[in-house]
Coordinates of C-alpha atoms in Angstrom, one line a residue:
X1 CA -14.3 4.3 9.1
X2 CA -11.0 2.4 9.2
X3 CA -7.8 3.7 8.0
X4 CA -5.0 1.6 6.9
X5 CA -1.9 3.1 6.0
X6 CA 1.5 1.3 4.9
X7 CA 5.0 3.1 4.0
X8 CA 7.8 1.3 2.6
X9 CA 11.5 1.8 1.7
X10 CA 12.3 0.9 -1.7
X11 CA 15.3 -1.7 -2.0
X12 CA 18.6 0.2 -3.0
X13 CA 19.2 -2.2 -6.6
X14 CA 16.1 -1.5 -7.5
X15 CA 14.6 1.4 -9.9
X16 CA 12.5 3.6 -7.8
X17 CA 11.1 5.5 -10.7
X18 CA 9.5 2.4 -11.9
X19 CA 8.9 0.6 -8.8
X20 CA 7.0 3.4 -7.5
X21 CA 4.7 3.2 -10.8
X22 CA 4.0 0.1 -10.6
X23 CA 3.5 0.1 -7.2
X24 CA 0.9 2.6 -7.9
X25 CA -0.5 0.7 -10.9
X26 CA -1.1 -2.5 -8.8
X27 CA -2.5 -1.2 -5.6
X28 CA -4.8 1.7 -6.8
X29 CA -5.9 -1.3 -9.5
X30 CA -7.3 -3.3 -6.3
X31 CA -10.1 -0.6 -5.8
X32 CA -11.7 -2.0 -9.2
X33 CA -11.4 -5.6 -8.0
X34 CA -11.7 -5.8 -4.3
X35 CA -15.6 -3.9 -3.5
X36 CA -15.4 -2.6 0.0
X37 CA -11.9 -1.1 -0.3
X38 CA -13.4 2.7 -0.1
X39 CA -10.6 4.8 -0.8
X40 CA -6.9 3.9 -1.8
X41 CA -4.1 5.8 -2.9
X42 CA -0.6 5.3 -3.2
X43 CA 1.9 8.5 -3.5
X44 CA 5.8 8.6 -3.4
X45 CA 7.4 11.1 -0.8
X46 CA 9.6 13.6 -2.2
X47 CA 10.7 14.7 1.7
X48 CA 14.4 14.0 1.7
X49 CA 14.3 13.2 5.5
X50 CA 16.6 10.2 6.5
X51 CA 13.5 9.1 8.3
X52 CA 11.1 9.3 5.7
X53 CA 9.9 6.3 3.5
X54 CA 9.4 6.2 0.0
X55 CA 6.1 5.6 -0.6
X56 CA 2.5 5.3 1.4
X57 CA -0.4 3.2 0.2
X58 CA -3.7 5.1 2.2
X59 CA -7.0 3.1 2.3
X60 CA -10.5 3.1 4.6
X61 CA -12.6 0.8 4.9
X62 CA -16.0 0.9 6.4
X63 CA -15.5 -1.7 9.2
X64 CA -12.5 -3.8 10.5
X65 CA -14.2 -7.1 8.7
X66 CA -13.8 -5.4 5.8
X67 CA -10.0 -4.6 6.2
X68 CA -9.7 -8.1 7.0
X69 CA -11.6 -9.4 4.3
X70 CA -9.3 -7.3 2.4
X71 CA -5.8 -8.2 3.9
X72 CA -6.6 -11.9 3.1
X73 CA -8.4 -11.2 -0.9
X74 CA -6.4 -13.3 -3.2
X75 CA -5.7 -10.1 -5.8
X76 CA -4.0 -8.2 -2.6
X77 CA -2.5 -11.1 -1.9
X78 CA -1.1 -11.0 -5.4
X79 CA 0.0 -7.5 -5.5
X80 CA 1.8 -8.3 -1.9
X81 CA 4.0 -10.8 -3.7
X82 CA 5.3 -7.7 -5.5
X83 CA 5.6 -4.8 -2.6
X84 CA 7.4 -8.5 -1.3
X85 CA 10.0 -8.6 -3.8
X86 CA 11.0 -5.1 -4.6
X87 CA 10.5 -3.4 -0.9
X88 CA 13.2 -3.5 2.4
X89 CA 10.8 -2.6 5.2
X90 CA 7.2 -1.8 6.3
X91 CA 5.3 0.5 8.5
X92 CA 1.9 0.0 9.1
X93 CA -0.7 1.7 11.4
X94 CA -4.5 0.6 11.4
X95 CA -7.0 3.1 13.3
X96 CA -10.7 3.9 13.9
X97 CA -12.3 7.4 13.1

């Protein structure tokens, strides 16, 4: 199984409250349009950590083609256009279990 998990930072002009639903709406929506994303979920942190990130998208995927097939799927491409325009940075980590 492959786990791919992303955490951004919000940008500071925009609303987080909303941002973080739609950011919700739009990734947790791929499941329904991509077929081998497996699991996904998207939840916002509430740890108030200068470290911490605002918000974590967590997917598997049954093999690494898959999370490649995935990363280049025109309705993630899509959504990415939005994390794009309302996000500041990205963390990403990719493993094997």
């Amino acid at each position: 199984m492959i786990k791919h998990i992303v955490m951004w930072n919000i940008k500071e002009n925009e609303n987080k409250e909303i941002v973080l639903k739609t950011l919700k709406e739009k990734l947790e929506g791929l499941k329904g349009e991509i077929d081998f994303i497996q699991v996904i979920e998207v939840g916002s942190n509430y740890n108030s950590s200068p470290q911490a990130h605002d918000v974590v998208l967590y997917s598997e995927f049954l093999t690494k083609a898959d999370l490649n097939a995935y990363v280049i799927h025109p309705a993630h491409k899509k959504a990415g256009e939005y994390v794009r325009s309302v996000v500041k940075d990205r963390v990403v980590v990719d493993y094997e279990q």
